[in-house]
XYZ file of C-alpha atoms in Angstrom:
677
model
C 111.711 125.767 291.906
C 111.561 122.528 293.808
C 108.323 121.590 295.537
C 108.501 119.010 298.333
C 105.402 117.192 299.563
C 104.854 115.958 303.087
C 107.630 113.865 304.584
C 105.230 110.972 305.075
C 105.199 110.339 301.335
C 108.991 110.220 301.148
C 109.176 108.068 304.256
C 106.679 105.639 302.752
C 108.705 105.379 299.579
C 111.889 104.959 301.604
C 110.243 102.178 303.622
C 109.443 100.365 300.368
C 113.105 100.593 299.410
C 114.169 99.247 302.821
C 111.751 96.332 302.593
C 113.073 95.522 299.132
C 116.653 95.673 300.412
C 115.754 93.295 303.239
C 114.189 90.874 300.745
C 117.322 90.969 298.620
C 119.465 90.297 301.671
C 117.571 87.061 302.327
C 118.460 85.632 298.942
C 120.976 82.832 299.057
C 121.878 83.132 295.411
C 124.341 85.942 294.711
C 126.802 86.810 291.999
C 129.681 84.387 292.299
C 132.471 83.212 290.081
C 131.177 82.581 286.582
C 132.556 80.733 283.611
C 136.035 81.796 282.456
C 136.051 85.091 280.548
C 134.653 84.954 277.024
C 136.072 87.183 274.294
C 133.505 89.931 273.905
C 133.097 89.263 270.192
C 131.939 85.733 271.060
C 129.208 86.812 273.465
C 126.619 87.293 270.724
C 124.451 84.162 270.930
C 120.932 82.932 271.393
C 119.999 83.974 274.935
C 118.696 81.201 277.179
C 117.876 81.282 280.911
C 120.805 80.397 283.131
C 123.508 80.999 280.513
C 125.420 83.896 282.079
C 128.810 84.834 280.718
C 131.662 87.135 281.597
C 132.279 89.079 278.392
C 135.679 90.726 278.116
C 136.567 93.559 275.741
C 139.774 95.534 275.253
C 139.493 99.078 273.898
C 142.630 100.921 272.822
C 141.720 104.543 272.131
C 144.148 106.419 269.914
C 144.441 109.165 267.287
C 143.676 107.926 263.802
C 142.533 109.052 260.366
C 139.799 108.370 257.862
C 140.953 107.057 254.476
C 144.323 106.006 255.918
C 146.790 103.761 254.107
C 144.834 100.804 255.535
C 142.088 101.614 252.997
C 144.336 100.765 250.016
C 142.263 101.314 246.844
C 138.988 102.359 248.546
C 136.625 103.444 247.081
C 137.669 102.297 243.589
C 137.556 98.739 244.880
C 134.619 98.867 247.258
C 135.737 95.842 249.266
C 138.909 97.731 250.219
C 136.664 100.063 252.212
C 135.936 97.079 254.492
C 139.542 96.035 255.033
C 140.827 95.715 258.620
C 141.699 99.116 260.117
C 140.076 101.026 257.232
C 137.783 103.806 258.453
C 136.364 105.235 255.207
C 134.026 107.887 256.610
C 132.585 109.907 253.733
C 135.779 109.781 251.704
C 137.201 113.024 253.111
C 140.437 112.601 255.047
C 140.441 114.015 258.568
C 141.857 113.281 261.997
C 139.621 111.123 264.184
C 139.848 109.225 267.461
C 139.243 105.508 267.098
C 138.861 102.411 269.249
C 141.049 99.580 268.001
C 141.309 101.471 264.678
C 137.539 101.180 264.235
C 134.741 103.730 263.988
C 132.187 102.957 265.263
C 134.035 100.951 267.906
C 133.510 97.234 268.533
C 129.833 96.420 269.206
C 128.926 94.947 272.580
C 126.332 92.215 271.931
C 125.444 90.297 275.094
C 122.561 88.688 276.961
C 120.703 89.994 279.987
C 122.557 88.983 283.143
C 126.004 88.833 281.542
C 128.947 90.531 283.226
C 130.652 93.074 280.963
C 134.341 93.826 281.487
C 135.952 96.505 279.306
C 139.617 97.405 279.659
C 140.021 100.921 278.263
C 143.570 102.094 277.499
C 144.090 105.773 276.753
C 146.631 106.331 273.977
C 145.635 109.970 273.400
C 148.666 112.173 274.082
C 146.568 115.312 274.516
C 143.977 114.487 277.157
C 142.193 112.328 279.703
C 139.439 109.897 278.783
C 136.358 108.220 280.218
C 133.703 106.032 278.584
C 130.004 106.243 279.477
C 127.575 103.368 278.915
C 124.537 105.266 277.685
C 121.270 103.657 278.806
C 122.804 101.355 281.426
C 121.768 102.671 284.836
C 124.376 100.734 286.861
C 121.598 99.895 289.308
C 121.765 96.389 290.724
C 118.790 94.126 291.098
C 117.466 90.599 290.875
C 117.401 88.663 287.614
C 116.306 85.017 287.594
C 116.872 84.761 291.341
C 120.389 86.208 291.134
C 121.325 89.320 293.098
C 123.495 91.793 291.208
C 125.207 94.685 293.006
C 124.991 98.312 291.897
C 128.063 99.739 290.158
C 127.734 103.575 290.200
C 131.511 104.033 289.933
C 131.374 102.519 286.441
C 129.102 105.164 284.885
C 132.088 106.786 283.176
C 131.400 110.466 283.904
C 134.512 112.559 284.657
C 134.280 114.656 287.795
C 131.121 112.831 288.845
C 131.903 109.110 289.099
C 135.612 108.851 288.245
C 138.832 110.646 287.317
C 139.783 110.748 283.639
C 142.150 108.016 282.484
C 145.506 109.698 281.883
C 147.618 109.214 278.758
C 149.116 105.746 278.818
C 146.830 104.630 281.640
C 144.003 102.137 281.666
C 140.743 101.605 283.530
C 138.734 98.413 283.874
C 134.996 98.988 283.671
C 133.017 96.113 285.192
C 129.224 96.171 285.218
C 126.193 94.001 284.554
C 123.864 93.752 281.574
C 120.652 94.458 283.474
C 119.002 96.948 281.087
C 117.865 94.927 278.069
C 117.515 96.643 274.731
C 119.425 98.940 272.409
C 122.007 101.217 274.017
C 125.434 102.596 273.172
C 128.713 103.706 274.650
C 130.729 106.846 274.051
C 133.549 108.925 275.463
C 132.389 111.484 278.018
C 135.487 113.685 277.933
C 135.960 116.740 275.751
C 134.915 116.140 272.160
C 136.149 112.555 271.910
C 132.655 111.197 271.263
C 132.213 113.542 268.338
C 135.477 112.411 266.777
C 134.734 108.694 266.892
C 134.841 107.132 270.378
C 131.454 105.439 270.290
C 129.772 102.124 269.578
C 126.605 100.065 269.942
C 125.453 98.032 272.951
C 122.688 95.463 272.476
C 121.450 93.443 275.437
C 119.106 90.660 274.327
C 116.717 88.548 276.393
C 115.621 84.923 276.148
C 112.526 84.383 273.983
C 109.430 85.088 276.006
C 110.968 87.815 278.182
C 111.231 90.237 275.283
C 107.897 92.064 274.911
C 108.292 91.941 271.138
C 108.660 88.161 271.016
C 106.584 86.839 268.126
C 106.588 90.144 266.245
C 109.817 89.516 264.325
C 111.747 86.611 262.835
C 115.296 87.980 262.823
C 117.282 90.210 265.175
C 120.735 90.369 263.595
C 123.831 92.320 264.717
C 124.305 93.611 261.175
C 120.931 95.367 261.377
C 122.081 97.948 263.909
C 122.162 101.456 262.407
C 124.633 103.831 264.058
C 123.936 107.335 262.716
C 126.429 110.156 263.216
C 126.401 113.735 261.953
C 129.891 114.367 260.658
C 132.366 117.237 260.457
C 135.276 117.672 258.073
C 137.527 118.977 260.857
C 138.268 117.887 264.446
C 135.321 118.855 266.636
C 137.376 120.920 269.066
C 138.470 123.096 266.142
C 134.842 123.536 265.113
C 133.867 124.476 268.688
C 136.662 127.043 269.003
C 135.870 128.517 265.598
C 132.203 128.779 266.549
C 132.737 130.425 269.936
C 135.793 132.573 269.223
C 135.808 133.122 265.486
C 132.167 133.415 264.523
C 131.992 130.093 262.685
C 128.832 128.059 262.289
C 127.797 124.873 264.064
C 126.476 123.007 261.033
C 127.775 119.549 260.075
C 129.066 118.910 256.593
C 127.982 115.306 256.295
C 126.440 112.233 257.898
C 127.635 108.649 258.329
C 125.803 105.341 258.719
C 127.964 102.844 260.617
C 130.967 105.011 259.780
C 130.267 105.000 256.047
C 128.556 106.918 253.252
C 129.510 109.326 250.469
C 129.406 113.029 251.144
C 126.175 114.118 249.495
C 127.525 117.513 248.446
C 129.196 116.197 245.288
C 130.221 119.662 244.115
C 132.222 120.274 247.297
C 133.928 116.877 247.428
C 133.640 115.198 244.014
C 136.111 112.439 244.906
C 133.813 111.144 247.660
C 131.001 110.399 245.174
C 132.408 106.914 244.567
C 132.261 105.953 248.266
C 130.025 102.921 248.854
C 126.776 103.080 250.761
C 126.085 100.995 253.828
C 124.043 97.946 252.838
C 121.427 96.251 255.002
C 120.567 92.888 253.465
C 117.246 91.077 253.850
C 115.355 88.207 252.246
C 111.734 88.230 251.142
C 108.967 86.895 253.336
C 110.382 87.773 256.758
C 110.172 90.285 259.613
C 113.409 91.992 260.643
C 114.219 93.944 263.796
C 116.345 97.026 263.145
C 118.006 98.993 265.949
C 118.569 102.699 265.240
C 121.021 104.761 267.324
C 121.638 108.490 266.876
C 125.152 109.161 268.164
C 125.125 112.690 266.756
C 126.576 115.761 268.413
C 124.748 118.741 266.916
C 121.143 119.925 266.756
C 120.236 117.593 263.898
C 117.167 115.424 264.514
C 117.318 112.704 261.861
C 114.271 111.380 260.003
C 114.612 107.696 259.041
C 112.471 106.297 256.211
C 112.685 103.208 253.969
C 111.166 103.563 250.514
C 108.036 101.421 249.994
C 108.290 99.811 253.455
C 106.505 100.465 256.706
C 108.218 100.713 260.085
C 106.650 99.252 263.210
C 108.062 100.954 266.314
C 108.465 98.475 269.191
C 110.967 100.051 271.599
C 112.731 103.262 272.532
C 115.881 103.616 274.647
C 115.660 99.901 275.435
C 112.094 100.116 276.760
C 109.102 98.459 275.057
C 106.480 100.391 273.127
C 103.036 99.178 272.088
C 103.641 98.409 268.375
C 102.990 101.540 266.339
C 103.046 101.617 262.540
C 104.717 104.571 260.882
C 106.226 105.716 257.619
C 109.164 107.351 259.406
C 110.696 107.928 262.825
C 112.735 110.908 264.025
C 115.784 110.128 266.159
C 117.404 112.804 268.337
C 120.965 112.716 269.656
C 121.335 109.966 272.251
C 118.042 108.260 271.413
C 117.501 104.694 270.247
C 114.474 103.360 268.401
C 113.780 99.724 267.533
C 111.584 99.043 264.520
C 110.330 95.986 262.656
C 110.445 95.978 258.870
C 108.420 93.365 257.007
C 109.578 92.007 253.668
C 106.257 90.259 253.124
C 104.135 91.169 250.134
C 106.625 93.711 248.827
C 108.407 93.667 245.525
C 112.006 92.568 245.846
C 114.894 94.759 244.804
C 117.057 97.460 246.359
C 115.462 100.423 248.115
C 116.775 103.688 249.510
C 116.921 104.218 253.263
C 116.849 107.981 253.837
C 118.420 109.744 256.807
C 117.368 113.396 256.535
C 118.917 115.813 259.033
C 116.801 118.671 260.302
C 117.299 122.048 262.034
C 121.084 122.669 262.088
C 121.609 120.056 259.372
C 119.355 122.076 257.050
C 121.766 124.915 256.106
C 124.278 122.369 254.773
C 121.584 119.867 253.701
C 123.397 117.204 255.719
C 121.821 113.835 255.030
C 122.735 110.306 254.019
C 121.390 107.175 252.391
C 121.843 103.455 252.854
C 120.610 100.476 250.859
C 117.814 98.135 251.902
C 118.814 95.204 249.724
C 116.982 91.959 249.062
C 119.035 88.862 248.445
C 118.186 85.254 247.708
C 120.635 82.365 247.906
C 123.465 84.881 248.004
C 122.448 86.570 244.738
C 121.197 90.133 244.494
C 118.109 90.880 242.502
C 118.458 93.045 239.386
C 122.242 93.052 239.330
C 123.122 94.729 236.017
C 125.517 93.383 233.435
C 128.981 94.840 233.848
C 132.301 94.562 232.018
C 135.450 94.750 234.156
C 137.574 97.794 233.458
C 141.019 97.319 231.935
C 142.823 99.272 234.670
C 142.569 96.496 237.222
C 139.244 97.403 238.797
C 137.917 94.168 240.247
C 134.400 95.008 241.375
C 131.109 96.440 240.286
C 130.995 99.973 241.734
C 127.854 101.348 243.341
C 127.580 103.871 240.521
C 126.835 100.961 238.176
C 125.063 98.674 240.618
C 122.502 101.349 241.464
C 121.632 102.447 237.939
C 118.464 100.392 237.986
C 117.193 102.129 241.132
C 114.900 105.134 241.275
C 116.708 108.446 241.789
C 117.767 109.210 245.339
C 115.185 111.234 247.253
C 115.846 114.980 247.280
C 116.911 116.456 250.615
C 114.003 117.898 252.587
C 113.117 118.684 256.185
C 109.462 117.868 255.503
C 108.299 114.507 256.871
C 107.502 111.744 254.377
C 103.849 111.052 253.696
C 102.134 108.997 256.366
C 102.475 108.632 260.115
C 105.648 109.925 261.750
C 106.801 109.009 265.272
C 108.728 111.491 267.444
C 108.197 114.412 265.082
C 110.275 117.588 265.308
C 108.605 120.353 267.324
C 105.188 118.791 267.032
C 102.272 118.751 269.383
C 100.618 115.320 269.470
C 97.998 115.246 266.732
C 96.969 113.701 263.427
C 99.802 111.778 261.775
C 102.560 113.334 263.900
C 102.938 111.221 267.023
C 105.081 112.688 269.785
C 106.655 110.544 272.512
C 103.872 111.370 274.961
C 101.396 109.981 272.425
C 102.965 106.503 272.490
C 102.065 103.802 275.002
C 104.053 101.176 276.856
C 102.868 97.610 277.446
C 104.240 98.023 280.983
C 102.280 100.282 283.374
C 104.007 103.087 285.213
C 104.449 102.195 288.929
C 101.448 103.141 291.014
C 103.564 105.285 293.335
C 104.165 107.621 290.377
C 100.498 107.849 289.396
C 99.671 110.563 291.911
C 98.642 114.173 291.329
C 101.965 115.369 292.719
C 105.373 113.744 293.067
C 107.426 114.143 296.231
C 109.654 116.609 294.386
C 108.952 118.674 291.282
C 111.698 120.568 289.450
C 111.005 123.109 286.723
C 114.149 123.224 284.603
C 114.485 125.768 281.803
C 117.010 124.822 279.107
C 117.776 127.967 277.194
C 120.340 129.664 274.953
C 120.793 132.983 276.736
C 121.896 136.267 275.236
C 124.341 137.292 277.957
C 127.982 138.280 278.240
C 130.029 135.136 278.906
C 133.623 135.885 279.925
C 134.748 132.539 278.511
C 133.956 133.805 275.011
C 134.056 137.626 275.329
C 135.992 140.396 277.102
C 134.331 143.333 278.846
C 137.304 145.527 278.097
C 137.903 144.711 274.440
C 135.083 142.788 272.737
C 131.990 142.489 274.883
C 128.880 140.556 273.919
C 126.546 143.520 273.741
C 128.649 145.480 271.213
C 129.265 142.519 268.901
C 127.458 142.270 265.589
C 124.289 140.211 265.864
C 125.752 137.295 263.919
C 128.724 137.301 266.315
C 126.625 137.141 269.495
C 127.027 133.499 270.488
C 124.369 132.557 273.088
C 125.245 130.709 276.281
C 123.500 127.360 276.983
C 122.238 127.233 280.586
C 119.786 125.466 282.885
C 117.749 127.861 285.028
C 120.229 130.665 284.211
C 123.207 128.642 285.493
C 126.205 127.088 283.729
C 127.606 123.878 285.179
C 131.194 123.696 286.412
C 132.431 120.311 287.579
C 134.588 119.605 290.625
C 138.221 118.500 290.547
C 137.526 115.488 292.783
C 134.768 113.158 291.535
C 131.593 113.633 293.549
C 131.356 109.913 294.285
C 134.724 110.146 296.045
C 134.110 113.471 297.792
C 132.338 112.197 300.898
C 129.927 115.098 300.478
C 132.678 117.751 300.690
C 132.819 119.716 297.456
C 135.711 121.835 296.149
C 133.426 123.835 293.835
C 130.610 126.174 294.823
C 127.239 124.386 294.835
C 124.225 126.382 293.743
C 120.782 126.181 292.184
C 117.926 128.556 291.535
C 116.810 128.006 295.130
C 120.383 128.207 296.463
C 121.718 131.217 294.559
C 125.232 132.611 294.409
C 125.449 135.437 296.979
C 125.621 138.897 295.460
C 124.871 137.763 291.909
C 121.773 138.330 289.782
C 121.910 135.306 287.538
C 118.906 136.507 285.596
C 121.008 139.365 284.262
C 124.605 138.142 284.634
C 126.529 135.043 283.679
C 126.656 132.572 286.592
C 128.467 129.255 286.880
C 128.652 126.716 289.687
C 128.288 123.057 290.590
C 124.578 123.033 289.750
C 123.125 120.263 291.891
C 119.882 119.072 293.488
C 119.461 116.541 296.289
C 116.553 114.121 296.643
C 116.109 111.386 299.275
C 116.538 107.762 298.287
C 113.148 106.332 297.297
C 111.518 109.709 296.590
C 109.289 110.199 293.567
C 110.615 112.929 291.295
C 108.961 114.933 288.545
C 110.980 117.101 286.184
C 109.356 119.624 283.883
C 111.835 120.353 281.106
C 111.219 123.713 279.434
C 112.656 125.021 276.177
C 111.812 128.693 276.390
C 112.401 129.174 272.672
C 113.991 132.586 273.129
C 116.800 131.931 270.665
C 116.234 129.943 267.514
C 114.995 126.405 267.094
C 116.978 124.282 269.550
C 115.210 120.988 270.409
C 117.422 120.046 273.364
C 117.566 116.243 273.837
C 117.986 115.653 277.579
C 119.742 112.555 278.934
C 119.653 111.407 282.572
C 122.350 109.086 283.891
C 121.528 106.398 286.442
C 117.762 106.276 285.833
C 115.117 105.828 283.176
C 112.017 108.020 283.395
C 108.411 107.877 282.228
C 107.411 110.591 279.738
C 104.016 111.735 281.050
C 103.632 114.979 279.111
C 104.879 116.961 276.105
C 103.363 119.985 274.414
C 103.907 123.294 272.681
C 101.157 125.571 274.006
C 101.492 127.991 271.082
C 102.407 125.295 268.525
C 104.308 127.753 266.375
C 108.040 127.465 265.721
C 109.726 130.484 267.257
C 106.930 131.153 269.750
C 108.556 131.598 273.148
C 107.325 130.540 276.557
C 108.917 131.305 279.913
C 109.540 129.082 282.882
C 107.158 131.195 284.962
C 104.437 130.785 282.345
C 104.826 126.988 282.463
C 104.618 127.044 286.266
C 101.436 129.102 286.038
C 99.980 126.662 283.502
C 100.701 123.866 285.948
C 99.115 125.684 288.861
C 95.974 126.245 286.812
C 95.789 122.573 285.811
C 96.704 123.144 282.169
C 99.942 121.141 282.019
C 99.309 117.905 280.136
C 100.042 114.663 282.007
C 99.183 111.103 281.076
C 99.581 108.361 283.684
C 98.131 105.544 281.574
C 101.014 103.428 280.278
C 103.397 106.241 279.275
C 106.621 105.182 277.581
C 109.883 104.980 279.481
C 113.132 106.528 278.217
C 116.484 107.914 279.307
C 116.788 110.573 276.581
C 113.960 112.833 275.451
C 113.595 116.040 273.484
C 111.897 119.263 274.508
C 109.807 120.953 271.810
C 111.071 124.438 271.004
C 108.895 126.863 272.945
C 107.334 123.966 274.864
C 107.787 121.490 277.688
C 108.278 117.810 278.467
C 107.229 116.240 281.779
C 108.952 113.114 283.119
C 108.726 111.132 286.355
C 110.963 108.550 288.016
C 111.679 106.912 291.351
C 115.011 108.004 292.825
C 116.019 104.422 293.641
C 119.677 104.533 292.569
C 121.899 106.184 295.202
C 124.752 108.274 293.889
C 125.525 111.385 291.872
C 123.953 111.376 288.424
C 124.560 113.834 285.623
C 121.693 115.163 283.523
C 122.520 117.204 280.449
C 121.671 118.286 276.961
C 123.144 115.700 274.597
C 124.214 118.277 272.005
C 127.932 118.364 272.642
C 128.430 122.109 272.085
C 125.723 122.774 274.676
C 126.941 120.350 277.334
C 130.558 121.487 276.855
C 129.466 125.063 277.548
C 127.566 124.185 280.741
C 124.055 122.899 279.984
C 124.278 120.246 282.708
C 123.008 119.564 286.214
C 123.671 116.854 288.817
C 121.139 114.965 290.918
C 122.390 113.595 294.209
C 120.188 110.644 295.173
C 120.245 109.612 298.828
C 122.927 110.309 301.389
C 126.626 109.549 301.206
C 126.008 106.552 303.459
C 123.556 105.121 300.891
C 126.161 105.038 298.113
C 128.009 101.744 297.552
C 131.670 101.964 298.590
C 134.347 102.530 295.977
C 136.065 99.421 294.593
C 139.413 98.696 296.279
C 142.216 100.801 294.814
C 139.822 103.067 292.922
C 141.850 106.066 291.641
C 141.261 109.580 292.942
C 142.367 113.024 291.824
C 141.934 116.679 292.696
C 143.421 120.156 292.710
C 146.828 120.854 294.209
C 148.365 124.029 295.609
C 151.879 124.099 297.029
C 152.149 126.498 299.964
C 155.830 125.911 300.760
C 157.029 129.011 298.895
């Protein structure tokens, strides 16, 4: 259901956009030739006004393996686990996909206003590849009097903004660092992200522009936490086993910056000696930590540091009014920035816990890292140790950590104290949901109206229907399968997304796949009862205000869909679970009726801004944004098994004539049928 207000409102918003465009056109300062390219690894620096750089990276993406020969004597000699080209993982060998033989891939650490150039070469013999820059909207704008163009063709979404890079081919991504904060990049083709094609992006600002200036002393690259739920088999195999063989969708393990022993010692005893990721600090300081959940499955991760408080200051690159908490929950695709003080705390080494919930619970998937004080290069409480006679050169973690308290026991329960972004929680007491946080930046006035120009009610649900991709009417239909073999289908408003063969940005508005939506149904089909698939797409005018009400109907299990929107950030104005009981269902129609009766919660006073947000199971989340970025933008559940099976939708913003032209020589692709025979 899409509700459009009077045209005058849209026209007014469009006029604002036109006036802004005219103002930009009058600027004399535009993007011109910059300094010679700087190696990307050298672009981390203190950010100062006027120092803009062109930061160049080269990514070679290829098949690889954890615990390869490059790891030598890892983990017996812990330093071998950090050797060039060694990807230790959790100590279990498996096939992965790596960038430059690294996992995570090389971090991109730049300053606001820099130009980022990434040459991606696909060395995967079995498939195409694209890379998406999660959190970067590709929208141009003005920074320090400089006009930057929009770059929608660089979003890295196959079928939407570009063709996949073929085996042996390369693609140069060129875009601008205009979204400060903590972001990340990842493959957007198949299951490549799940198998290792991912890495951190941090865009810093000069002191004074950052809203958190003065709240911390150190913001170090080594204090970025990249969390990843981890499988012991290639992800495509896990997906096929789940959907065609009745397998589960639970991860076996979890990694922190590509490292960490498998916690199920009985299952993999040899991985017990794997080192933990260490985060080093000194006493008497305030450190900024950047937490990124790159996970693929329904595993919200609770982050907690023993005997230390977290102060939340940002989410998805957007500032948050500082909020003290004992722990923060991070869903797939989300980023949270926190400050940790080492003032007035006893020095030593402390456990950082990463407890996976929901689908991590059956396998108790979790991980730990070390929060380690140091002083003048020496660790506190280092125990005495005698070198072994078999050539072992180092003190193993098993000895180094003997002085520490026992590791916390796995639990889904939140630690004592305040928790931010709690799982399936209404906003109350010590459980603070996203809608309960505040931003130091007010939401634009044009969005603070009773109704937006367009409102979309979007139900994200796992539906119990016959899906011909996974079942056969003639031989093994869905309805006759045993209950534990009935794999639900992820859909949005009873529709599964099917992408086009020619990228939408290159289509000129002519689509080779059927377009549909709840308001534009497929003729002759009852999608409420039958499986339906199409190019699920909505169109909004450039400059319109848009409200989306995300609904998790809660009909099948505890899902917690984290929803990511490309090309825009949105303000989270509401979130609730009307029944506030896990497993209690609510329908899309019931949410619409709540809204019509004035019972849908909305807060317009300084809501936080994000690009990825969860929906409580059996509840709703309300977001608003200005459709100011012309193009085709994907919105999808960030759980990879759900998006791969169709839980996606596209928003077309503006008309074809509003979209910036393709770069010269931009590659195209499409279907082919030979009619000569």
